[in-house]
Coordinates of C-alpha atoms and ligand atoms in Angstrom, one line a residue:
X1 CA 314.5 90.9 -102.5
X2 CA 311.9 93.7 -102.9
X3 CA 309.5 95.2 -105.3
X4 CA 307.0 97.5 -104.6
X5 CA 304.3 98.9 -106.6
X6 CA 302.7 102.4 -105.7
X7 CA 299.6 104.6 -107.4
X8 CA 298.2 107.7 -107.0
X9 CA 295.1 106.8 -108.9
X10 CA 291.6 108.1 -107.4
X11 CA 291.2 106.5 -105.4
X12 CA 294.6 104.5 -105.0
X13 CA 293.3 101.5 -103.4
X14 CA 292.2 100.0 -106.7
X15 CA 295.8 98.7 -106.7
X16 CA 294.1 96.3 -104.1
X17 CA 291.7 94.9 -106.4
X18 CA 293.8 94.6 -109.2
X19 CA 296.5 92.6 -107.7
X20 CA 293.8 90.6 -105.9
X21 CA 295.5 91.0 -103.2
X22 CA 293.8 93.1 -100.0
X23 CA 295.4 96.1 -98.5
X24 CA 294.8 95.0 -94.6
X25 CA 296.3 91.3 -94.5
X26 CA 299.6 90.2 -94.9
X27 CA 299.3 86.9 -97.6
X28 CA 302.2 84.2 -97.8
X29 CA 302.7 82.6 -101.0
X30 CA 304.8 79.1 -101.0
X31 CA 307.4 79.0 -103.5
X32 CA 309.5 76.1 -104.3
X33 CA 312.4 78.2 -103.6
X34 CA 311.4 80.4 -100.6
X35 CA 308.6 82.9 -99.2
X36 CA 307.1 85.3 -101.0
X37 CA 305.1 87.9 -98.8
X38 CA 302.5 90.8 -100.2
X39 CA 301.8 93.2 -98.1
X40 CA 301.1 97.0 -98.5
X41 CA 303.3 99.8 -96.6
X42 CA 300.7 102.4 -97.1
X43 CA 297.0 102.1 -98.3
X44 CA 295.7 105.3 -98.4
X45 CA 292.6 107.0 -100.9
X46 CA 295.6 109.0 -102.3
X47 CA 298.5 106.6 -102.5
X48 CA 298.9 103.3 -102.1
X49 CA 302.2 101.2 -102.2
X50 CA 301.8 97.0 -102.6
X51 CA 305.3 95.7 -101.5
X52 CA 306.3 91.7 -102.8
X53 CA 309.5 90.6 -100.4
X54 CA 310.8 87.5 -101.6
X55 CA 312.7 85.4 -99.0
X56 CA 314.8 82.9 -100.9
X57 CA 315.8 79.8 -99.3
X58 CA 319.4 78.9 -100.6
X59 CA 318.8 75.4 -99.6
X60 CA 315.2 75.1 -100.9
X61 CA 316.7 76.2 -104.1
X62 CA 319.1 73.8 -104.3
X63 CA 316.9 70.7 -103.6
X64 CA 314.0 72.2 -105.6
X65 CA 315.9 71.3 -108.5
X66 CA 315.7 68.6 -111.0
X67 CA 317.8 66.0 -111.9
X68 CA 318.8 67.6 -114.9
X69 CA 319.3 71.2 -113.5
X70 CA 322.9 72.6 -113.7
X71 CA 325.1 72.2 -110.6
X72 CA 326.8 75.6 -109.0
X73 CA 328.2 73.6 -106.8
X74 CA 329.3 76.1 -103.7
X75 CA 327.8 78.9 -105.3
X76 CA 324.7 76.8 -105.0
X77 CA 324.8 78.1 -101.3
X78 CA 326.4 81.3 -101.2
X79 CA 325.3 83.5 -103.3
X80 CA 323.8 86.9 -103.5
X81 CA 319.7 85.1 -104.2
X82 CA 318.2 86.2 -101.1
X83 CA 319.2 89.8 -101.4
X84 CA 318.9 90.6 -105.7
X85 CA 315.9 91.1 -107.3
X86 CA 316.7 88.3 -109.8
X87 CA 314.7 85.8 -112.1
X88 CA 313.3 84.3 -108.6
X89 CA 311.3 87.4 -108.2
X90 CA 310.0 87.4 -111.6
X91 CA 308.6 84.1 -111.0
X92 CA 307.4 84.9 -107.9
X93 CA 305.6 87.9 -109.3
X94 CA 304.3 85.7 -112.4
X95 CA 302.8 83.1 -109.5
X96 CA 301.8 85.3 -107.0
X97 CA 300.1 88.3 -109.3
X98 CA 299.3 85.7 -112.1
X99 CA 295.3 87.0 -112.7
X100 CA 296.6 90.3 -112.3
X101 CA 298.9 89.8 -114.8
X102 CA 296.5 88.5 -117.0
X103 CA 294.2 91.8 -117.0
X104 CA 291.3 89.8 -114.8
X105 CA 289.5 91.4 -112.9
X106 CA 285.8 90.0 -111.3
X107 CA 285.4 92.5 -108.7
X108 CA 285.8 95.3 -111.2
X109 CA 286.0 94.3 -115.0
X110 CA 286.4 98.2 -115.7
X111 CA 289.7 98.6 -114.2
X112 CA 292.2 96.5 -115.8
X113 CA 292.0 98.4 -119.2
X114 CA 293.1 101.6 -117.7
X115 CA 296.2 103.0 -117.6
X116 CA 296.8 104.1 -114.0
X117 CA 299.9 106.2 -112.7
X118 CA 302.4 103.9 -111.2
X119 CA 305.9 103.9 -109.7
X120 CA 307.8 100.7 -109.3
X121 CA 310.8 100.2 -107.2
X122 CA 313.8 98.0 -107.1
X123 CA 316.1 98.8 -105.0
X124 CA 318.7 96.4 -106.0
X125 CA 318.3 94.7 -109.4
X126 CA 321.3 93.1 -111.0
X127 CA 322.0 94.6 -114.2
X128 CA 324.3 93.4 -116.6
X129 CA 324.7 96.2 -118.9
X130 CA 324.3 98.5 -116.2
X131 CA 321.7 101.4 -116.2
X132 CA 321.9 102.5 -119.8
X133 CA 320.6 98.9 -120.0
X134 CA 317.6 99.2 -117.9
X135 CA 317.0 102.7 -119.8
X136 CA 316.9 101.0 -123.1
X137 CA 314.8 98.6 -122.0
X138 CA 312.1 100.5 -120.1
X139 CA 311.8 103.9 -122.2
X140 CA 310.6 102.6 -125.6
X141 CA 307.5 100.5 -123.1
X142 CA 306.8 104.1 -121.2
X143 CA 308.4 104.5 -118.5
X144 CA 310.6 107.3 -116.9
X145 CA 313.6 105.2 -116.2
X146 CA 315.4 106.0 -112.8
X147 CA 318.6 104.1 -112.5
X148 CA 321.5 104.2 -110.1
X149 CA 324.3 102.1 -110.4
X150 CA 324.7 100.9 -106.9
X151 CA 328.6 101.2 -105.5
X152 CA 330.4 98.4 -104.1
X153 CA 330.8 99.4 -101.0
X154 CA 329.9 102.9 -99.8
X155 CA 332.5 103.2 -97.5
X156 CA 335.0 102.5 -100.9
X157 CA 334.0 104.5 -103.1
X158 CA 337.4 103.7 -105.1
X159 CA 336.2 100.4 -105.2
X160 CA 333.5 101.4 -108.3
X161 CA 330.1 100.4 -108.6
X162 CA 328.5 96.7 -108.4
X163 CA 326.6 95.4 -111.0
X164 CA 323.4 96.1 -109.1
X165 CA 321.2 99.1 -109.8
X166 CA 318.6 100.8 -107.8
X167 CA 315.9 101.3 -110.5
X168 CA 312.7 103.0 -110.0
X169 CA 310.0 103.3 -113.2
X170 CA 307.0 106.0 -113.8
X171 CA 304.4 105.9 -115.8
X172 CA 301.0 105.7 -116.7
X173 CA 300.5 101.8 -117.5
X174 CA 297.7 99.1 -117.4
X175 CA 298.6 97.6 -114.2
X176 CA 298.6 94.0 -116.1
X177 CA 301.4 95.7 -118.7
X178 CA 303.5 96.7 -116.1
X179 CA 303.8 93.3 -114.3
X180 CA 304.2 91.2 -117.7
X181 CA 307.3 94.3 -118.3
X182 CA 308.7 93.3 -115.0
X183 CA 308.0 89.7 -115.7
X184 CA 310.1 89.2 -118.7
X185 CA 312.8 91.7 -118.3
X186 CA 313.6 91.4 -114.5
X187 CA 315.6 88.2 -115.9
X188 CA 316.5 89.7 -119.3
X189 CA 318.3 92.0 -116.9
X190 CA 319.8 89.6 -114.3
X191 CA 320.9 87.1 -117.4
X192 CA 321.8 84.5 -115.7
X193 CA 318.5 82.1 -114.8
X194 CA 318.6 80.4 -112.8
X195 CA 316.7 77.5 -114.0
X196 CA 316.7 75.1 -117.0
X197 CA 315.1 76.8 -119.9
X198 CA 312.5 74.4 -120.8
X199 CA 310.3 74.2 -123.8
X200 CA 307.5 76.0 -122.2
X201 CA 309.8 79.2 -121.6
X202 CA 308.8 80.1 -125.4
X203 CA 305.3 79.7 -124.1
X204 CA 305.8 82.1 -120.8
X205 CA 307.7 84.6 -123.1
X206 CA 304.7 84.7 -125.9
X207 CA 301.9 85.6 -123.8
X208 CA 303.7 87.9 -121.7
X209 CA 305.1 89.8 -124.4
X210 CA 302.0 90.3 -125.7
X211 CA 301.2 93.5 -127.5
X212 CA 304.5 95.0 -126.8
X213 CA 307.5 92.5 -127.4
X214 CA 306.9 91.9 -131.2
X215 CA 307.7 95.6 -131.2
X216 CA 310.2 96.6 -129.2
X217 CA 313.4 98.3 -130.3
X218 CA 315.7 95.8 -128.0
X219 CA 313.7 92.6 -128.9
X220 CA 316.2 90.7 -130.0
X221 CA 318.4 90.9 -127.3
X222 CA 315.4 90.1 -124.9
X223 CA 314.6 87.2 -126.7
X224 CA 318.0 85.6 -126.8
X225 CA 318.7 87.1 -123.3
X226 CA 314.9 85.3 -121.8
X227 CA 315.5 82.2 -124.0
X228 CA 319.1 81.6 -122.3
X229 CA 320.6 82.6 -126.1
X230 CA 318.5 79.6 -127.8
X231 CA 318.7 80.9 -131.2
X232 CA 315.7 78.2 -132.6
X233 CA 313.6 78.9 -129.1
X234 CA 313.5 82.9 -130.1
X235 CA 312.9 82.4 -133.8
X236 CA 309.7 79.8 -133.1
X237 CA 308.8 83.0 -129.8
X238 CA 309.0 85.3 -132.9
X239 CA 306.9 83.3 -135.3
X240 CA 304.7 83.5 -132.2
X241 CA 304.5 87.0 -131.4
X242 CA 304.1 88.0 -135.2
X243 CA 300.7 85.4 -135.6
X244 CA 299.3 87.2 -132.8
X245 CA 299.3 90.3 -134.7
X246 CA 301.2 92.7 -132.4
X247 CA 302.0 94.0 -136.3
X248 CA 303.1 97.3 -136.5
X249 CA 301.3 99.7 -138.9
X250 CA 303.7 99.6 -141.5
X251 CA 301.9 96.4 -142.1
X252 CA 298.4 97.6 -143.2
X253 CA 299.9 99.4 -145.6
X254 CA 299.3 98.0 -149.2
X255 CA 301.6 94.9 -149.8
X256 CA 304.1 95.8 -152.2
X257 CA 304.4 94.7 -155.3
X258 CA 305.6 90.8 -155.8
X259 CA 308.9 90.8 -157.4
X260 CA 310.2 93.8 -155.6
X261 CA 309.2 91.1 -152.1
X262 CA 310.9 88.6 -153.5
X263 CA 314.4 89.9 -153.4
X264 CA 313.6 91.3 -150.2
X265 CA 313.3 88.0 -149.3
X266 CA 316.7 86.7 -150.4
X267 CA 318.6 89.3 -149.4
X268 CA 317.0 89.1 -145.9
X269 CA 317.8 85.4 -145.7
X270 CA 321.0 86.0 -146.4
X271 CA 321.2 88.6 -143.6
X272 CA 319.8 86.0 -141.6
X273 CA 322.1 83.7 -142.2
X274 CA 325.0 86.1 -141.3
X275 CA 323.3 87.7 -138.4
X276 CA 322.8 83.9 -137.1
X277 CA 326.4 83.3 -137.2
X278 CA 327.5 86.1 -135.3
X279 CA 324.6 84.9 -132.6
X280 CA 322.2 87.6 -133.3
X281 CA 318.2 86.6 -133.8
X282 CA 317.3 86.5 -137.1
X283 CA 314.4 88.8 -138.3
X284 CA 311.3 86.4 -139.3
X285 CA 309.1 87.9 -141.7
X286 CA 306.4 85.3 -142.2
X287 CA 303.1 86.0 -143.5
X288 CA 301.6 86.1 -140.4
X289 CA 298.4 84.5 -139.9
X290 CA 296.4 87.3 -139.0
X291 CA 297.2 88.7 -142.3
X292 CA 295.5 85.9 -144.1
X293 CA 292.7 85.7 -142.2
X294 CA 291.9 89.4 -143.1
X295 CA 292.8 88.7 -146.4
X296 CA 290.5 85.5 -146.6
X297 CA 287.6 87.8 -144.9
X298 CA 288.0 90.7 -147.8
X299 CA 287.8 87.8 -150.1
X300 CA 285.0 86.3 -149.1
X301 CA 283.1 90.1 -148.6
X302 CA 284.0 90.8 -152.3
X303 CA 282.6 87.6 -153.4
X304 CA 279.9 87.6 -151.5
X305 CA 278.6 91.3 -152.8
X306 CA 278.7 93.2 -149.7
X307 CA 279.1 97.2 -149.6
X308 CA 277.9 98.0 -146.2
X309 CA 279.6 96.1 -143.5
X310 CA 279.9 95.7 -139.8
X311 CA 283.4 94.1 -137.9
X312 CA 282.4 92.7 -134.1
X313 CA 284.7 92.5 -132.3
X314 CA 286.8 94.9 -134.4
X315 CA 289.7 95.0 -131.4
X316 CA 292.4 97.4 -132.7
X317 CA 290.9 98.3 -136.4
X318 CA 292.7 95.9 -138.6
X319 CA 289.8 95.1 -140.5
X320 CA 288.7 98.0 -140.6
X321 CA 291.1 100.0 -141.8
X322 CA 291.8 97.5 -144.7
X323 CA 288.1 98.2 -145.9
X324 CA 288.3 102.1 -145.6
X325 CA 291.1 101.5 -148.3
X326 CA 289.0 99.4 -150.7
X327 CA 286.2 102.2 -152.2
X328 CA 284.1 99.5 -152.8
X329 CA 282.7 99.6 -148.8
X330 CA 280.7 102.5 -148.8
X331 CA 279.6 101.9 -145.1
X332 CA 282.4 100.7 -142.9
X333 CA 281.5 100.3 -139.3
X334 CA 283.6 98.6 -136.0
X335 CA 282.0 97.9 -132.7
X336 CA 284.2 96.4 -129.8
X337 CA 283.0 95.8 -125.8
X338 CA 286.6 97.4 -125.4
X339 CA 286.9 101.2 -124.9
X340 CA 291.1 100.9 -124.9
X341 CA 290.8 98.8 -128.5
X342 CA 288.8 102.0 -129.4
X343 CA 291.3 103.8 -128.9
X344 CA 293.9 102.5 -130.3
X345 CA 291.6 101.6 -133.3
X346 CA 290.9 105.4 -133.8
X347 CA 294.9 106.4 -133.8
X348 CA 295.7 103.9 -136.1
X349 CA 293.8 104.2 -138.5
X350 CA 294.2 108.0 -138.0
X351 CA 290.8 109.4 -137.4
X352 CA 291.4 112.7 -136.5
X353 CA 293.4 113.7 -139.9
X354 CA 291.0 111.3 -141.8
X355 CA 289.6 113.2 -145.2
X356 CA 285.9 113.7 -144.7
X357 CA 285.0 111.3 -147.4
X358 CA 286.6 108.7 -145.8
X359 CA 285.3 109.8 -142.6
X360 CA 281.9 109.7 -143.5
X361 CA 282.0 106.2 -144.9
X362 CA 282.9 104.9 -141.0
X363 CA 281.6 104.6 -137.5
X364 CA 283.0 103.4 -134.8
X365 CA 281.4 102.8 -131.9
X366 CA 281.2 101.1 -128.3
X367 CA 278.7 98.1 -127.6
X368 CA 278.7 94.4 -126.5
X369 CA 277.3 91.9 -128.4
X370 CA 275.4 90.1 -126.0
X371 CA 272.8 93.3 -125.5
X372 CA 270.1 93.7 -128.5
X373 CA 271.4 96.8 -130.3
X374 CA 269.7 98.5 -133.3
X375 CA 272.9 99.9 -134.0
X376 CA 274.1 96.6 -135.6
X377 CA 271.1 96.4 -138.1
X378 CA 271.2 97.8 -141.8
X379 CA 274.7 96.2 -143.0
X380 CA 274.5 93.5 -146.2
X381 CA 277.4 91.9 -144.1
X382 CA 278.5 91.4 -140.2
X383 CA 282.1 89.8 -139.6
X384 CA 282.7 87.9 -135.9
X385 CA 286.6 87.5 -136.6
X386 CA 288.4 85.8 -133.5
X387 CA 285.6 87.1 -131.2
X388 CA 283.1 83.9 -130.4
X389 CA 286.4 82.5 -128.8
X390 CA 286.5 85.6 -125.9
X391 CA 282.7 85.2 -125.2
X392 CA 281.8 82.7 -122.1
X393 CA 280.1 79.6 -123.5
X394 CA 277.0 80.7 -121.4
X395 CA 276.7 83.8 -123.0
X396 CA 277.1 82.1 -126.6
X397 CA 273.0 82.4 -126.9
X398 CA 272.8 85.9 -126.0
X399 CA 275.5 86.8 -128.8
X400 CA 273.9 84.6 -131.3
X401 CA 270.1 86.8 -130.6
X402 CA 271.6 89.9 -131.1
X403 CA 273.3 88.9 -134.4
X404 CA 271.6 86.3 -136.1
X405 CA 268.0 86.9 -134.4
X406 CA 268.1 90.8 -134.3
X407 CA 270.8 92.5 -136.9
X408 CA 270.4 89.8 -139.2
X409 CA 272.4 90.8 -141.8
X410 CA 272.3 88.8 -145.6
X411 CA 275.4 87.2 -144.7
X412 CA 277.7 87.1 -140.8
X413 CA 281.5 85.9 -141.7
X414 CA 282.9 84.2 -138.5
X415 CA 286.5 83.4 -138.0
X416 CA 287.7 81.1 -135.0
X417 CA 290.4 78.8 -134.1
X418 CA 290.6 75.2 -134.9
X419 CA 292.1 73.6 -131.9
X420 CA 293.0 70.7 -133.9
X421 CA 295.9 72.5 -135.3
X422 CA 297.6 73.6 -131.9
X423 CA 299.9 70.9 -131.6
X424 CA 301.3 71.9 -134.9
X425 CA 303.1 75.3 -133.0
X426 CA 305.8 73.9 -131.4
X427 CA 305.8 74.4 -127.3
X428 CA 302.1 75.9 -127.3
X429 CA 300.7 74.5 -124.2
X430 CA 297.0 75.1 -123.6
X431 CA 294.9 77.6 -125.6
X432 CA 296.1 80.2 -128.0
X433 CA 295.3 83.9 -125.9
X434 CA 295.3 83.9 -122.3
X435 CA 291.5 85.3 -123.1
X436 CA 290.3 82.4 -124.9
X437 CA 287.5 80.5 -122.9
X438 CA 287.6 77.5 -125.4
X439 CA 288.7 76.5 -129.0
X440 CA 286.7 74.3 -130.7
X441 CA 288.1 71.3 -133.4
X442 CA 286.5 71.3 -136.8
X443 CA 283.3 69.4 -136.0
X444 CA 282.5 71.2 -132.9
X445 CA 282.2 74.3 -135.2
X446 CA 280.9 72.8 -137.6
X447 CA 277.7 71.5 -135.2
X448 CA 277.6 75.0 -133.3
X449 CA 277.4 76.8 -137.2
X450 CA 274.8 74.5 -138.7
X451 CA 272.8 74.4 -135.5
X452 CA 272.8 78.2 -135.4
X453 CA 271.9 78.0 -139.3
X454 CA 268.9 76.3 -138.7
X455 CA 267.8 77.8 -135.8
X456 CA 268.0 81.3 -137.5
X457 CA 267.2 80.7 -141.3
X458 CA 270.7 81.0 -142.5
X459 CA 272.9 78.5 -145.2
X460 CA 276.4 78.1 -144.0
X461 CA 279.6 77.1 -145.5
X462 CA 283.0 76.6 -144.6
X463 CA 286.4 77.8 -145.5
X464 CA 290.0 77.1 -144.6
X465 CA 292.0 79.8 -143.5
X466 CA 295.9 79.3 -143.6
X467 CA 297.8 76.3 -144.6
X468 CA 295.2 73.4 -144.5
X469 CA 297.0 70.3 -143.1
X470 CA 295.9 67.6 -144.1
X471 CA 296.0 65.6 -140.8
X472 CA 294.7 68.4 -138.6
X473 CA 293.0 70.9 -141.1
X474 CA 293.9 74.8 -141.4
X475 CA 294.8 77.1 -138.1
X476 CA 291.7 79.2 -138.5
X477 CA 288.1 78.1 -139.4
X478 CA 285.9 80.1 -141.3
X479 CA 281.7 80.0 -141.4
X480 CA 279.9 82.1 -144.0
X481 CA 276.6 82.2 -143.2
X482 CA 274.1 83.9 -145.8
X483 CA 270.2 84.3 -145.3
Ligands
SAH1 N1 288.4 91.1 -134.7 C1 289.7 91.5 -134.2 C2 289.9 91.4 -132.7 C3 289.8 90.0 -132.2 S1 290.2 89.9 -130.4 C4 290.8 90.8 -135.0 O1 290.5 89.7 -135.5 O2 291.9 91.3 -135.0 C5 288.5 89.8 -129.8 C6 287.9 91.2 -129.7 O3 286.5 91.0 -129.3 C7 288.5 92.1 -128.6 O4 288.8 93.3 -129.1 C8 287.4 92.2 -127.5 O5 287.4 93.4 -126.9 C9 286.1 91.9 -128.3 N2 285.0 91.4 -127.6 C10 285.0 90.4 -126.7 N3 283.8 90.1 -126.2 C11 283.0 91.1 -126.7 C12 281.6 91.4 -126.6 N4 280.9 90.7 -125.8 N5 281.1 92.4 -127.3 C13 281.9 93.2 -128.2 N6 283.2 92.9 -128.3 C14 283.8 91.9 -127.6

């Protein structure tokens, strides 16, 4: 099985450093099930091609198994593994790239935002649902699709096509995007994995669909196809996906009016219902989390007075955009480390055909909140929502300066998950985002806020965000801090 990854970025061997993975060597990679060797074909300053050749062992396989692991009895040994690019090579790709895949990158933090030009090649993928399929599944995640059914036997032409396809992808794609793409639809593709689906499938699928699955025109038949057509698996990956806030931008509009959503509601359960029995997913439409916390943060910025105010750590412009629509900010800004959020920040909320007087009451700008920055002073309020999470515990003291010592605004909102609650979403294992580097239970932000309190001159409260569970408290934690 082959897959091989090529760029003509300048220069090209930045593919090198973003799979981790240097252009001289040949590296082995152990699997349970076989060999997996990266190596590169060409590495040149103009193009350079990473190749991943998994060498399945047929017998490996077999006794990697566990106990409870369905038997395919001869097919267990013959069988076309070694040659199809299959679920194997996905999780040989998840193993073998898995920093990649998670947008890390030491040597070069800069690169794994950017979008790079890439061409991916499979030469022989099984497809069920042939190359329309792979089409629908690609485009809508943009990529020029490429696929060619592969005949039988090219001597027999008669004899029709297989169910393989030679597929090759284009696009420009964050390196990291591409391999979670590959990752979850390689087996959506195959359908048949070849594994037992366990609980922490639902956990692999969430974080790497990840900004694109929630989204995606074909979800639904990804989600039953990844989740081996578990109906309660893909509704609790759903639920998942939605929290996140991969929301579409539908969502910021204004909520509609009460009744109106509440035979929505019925009608939609009853298309649920229906759609259930004839074994499609179900659409979930909770109130997803993310929702309330920007909800609970509005709240608590009315209440509190503010007019001016600045979001850190304003990611894709949520926030933002829900206080551009409230007259009552007069001075709206959003800062972010991230130039892609930016980005994406600036489309959605529709900068460039933004009436001037709404214009002038933003800014957005580029910063990181562990430099001093006089840019950040001069707002009545500063909000931190999910953002102390993201910041190394080291450089907790730097961030804490710059806002509480230097901006010092009358009042700093921070949002952050209670870890407490996690065992409350059923097959989370670990933290919450792949970028989280820790979640802290009630007291420990309660003794990180009051500590920072004191040592600033602030008050602070607290305030539940989402259901508040009795046993294990609310999923996000609120601080208000006010000078
Ligand atoms: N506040 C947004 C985004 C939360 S995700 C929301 O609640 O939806 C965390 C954001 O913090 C990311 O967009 C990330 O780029 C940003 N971030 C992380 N470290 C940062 C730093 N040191 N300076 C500025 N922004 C940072």
């Amino acid at each position: 099985m082959l897959l091989t990854i090529s760029t003509t970025a300048t220069p090209a061997t930045d593919l090198g450093f973003l799979l981790h993975k240097h252009p001289d060597r040949v590296q082995e990679f152990g699997q349970s099930f076989g060999t997996a060797t990266v190596f590169y074909p060409e590495s040149g300053e103009g193009r350079c091609t990473a190749a991943l050749l998994l060498d399945v062992d047929p017998i490996a396989l077999v006794r990697s198994r566990g106990k409870n692991s369905p038997d395919f009895s001869l097919s267990q040994y013959v069988n076309d593994r070694p040659y199809a690019a299959s679920s194997l090579l996905a999780v040989a790709l998840g193993d073998v790239f898995r920093t990649a895949r998670a947008g890390r990158c030491k040597a070069r933090p800069d690169l794994p935002g950017r979008p790079m030009p890439l061409v991916i090649g499979l030469p022989a993928l099984p497809c069920r649902g042939g190359p329309e399929l792979a089409a629908r599944l690609f485009e809508p995640l943009g990529w020029a699709v490429e696929a060619l059914a592969v005949p039988l036997d090219e001597g027999f032409p008669e004899w029709g096509d297989s169910r393989y396809v030679r597929l090759t992808l284009s696009g420009t794609v964050r390196l990291a995007d591409a391999l979670n793409h590959l990752y979850v639809l390689l087996p959506v593709l195959d359908d048949g994995k070849h594994y037992w689906i366990a609980p922490d499938e639902v956990d692999k699928l969430v974080r790497a669909g990840e900004g694109w699955l929630y989204g995606h025109p074909e979800r639904g038949l990804i989600m039953r196809r990844y989740l081996g057509r578990r109906w309660a698996l893909a509704r609790t990956a759903l639920a998942r996906l939605a929290e996140l806030g991969d929301e579409t931008e539908e969502q910021l509009e204004p909520a509609v009016d009460e009744d109106a959503a509440a035979g929505e509601t019925a009608a939609d359960e009853a298309a649920a219902a229906e759609a259930e029995a004839q074994g499609d997913v179900p659409e979930v439409k909770p109130k997803a989390l993310n929702v309330r916390r920007r909800e609970a943060v509005l709240e608590t910025l009315e209440e509190i007075g503010a007019t001016s105010v600045i979001d850190l750590g304003c990611g894709q412009g949520e926030l933002v955009g829900a206080m551009l629509a409230r007259p009552r900010f007069a001075r709206v800004a959003g800062m972010d480390v991230s130039a892609m959020a930016l980005t994406i920040a600036a489309r959605k909320l529709k900068l460039d055909r933004m009436p001037d007087s709404k214009r002038a009451r933003l800014t957005l700008f580029q910063g990181a909140l562990t430099y001093t920055d006089k840019r950040l002073s001069g707002y009545d309020a500063a909000v931190l929502m999910e953002v102390i999470e993201h910041v190394d515990p080291p450089r907790l003291a730097a961030l804490e300066r710059v806002v509480f010592g230097h901006a010092r605004p009358q009042h700093v909102l921070v949002t952050t998950p209670n870890i407490e609650y996690n065992p409350r979403y059923e097959f989370l294992t670990g933290l919450r985002h792949r970028d989280h580097r820790f979640e802290w239970t009630r007291a420990e932000f309660a003794a990180w806020a009051s500590r920072v309190a004191d040592d600033y001159g602030y008050q602070v409260t607290f305030k539940p965000v989402g259901d508040d569970d009795p046993e294990v408290g609310p999923p996000t934690q609120m601080g208000v801090f006010t000078r």
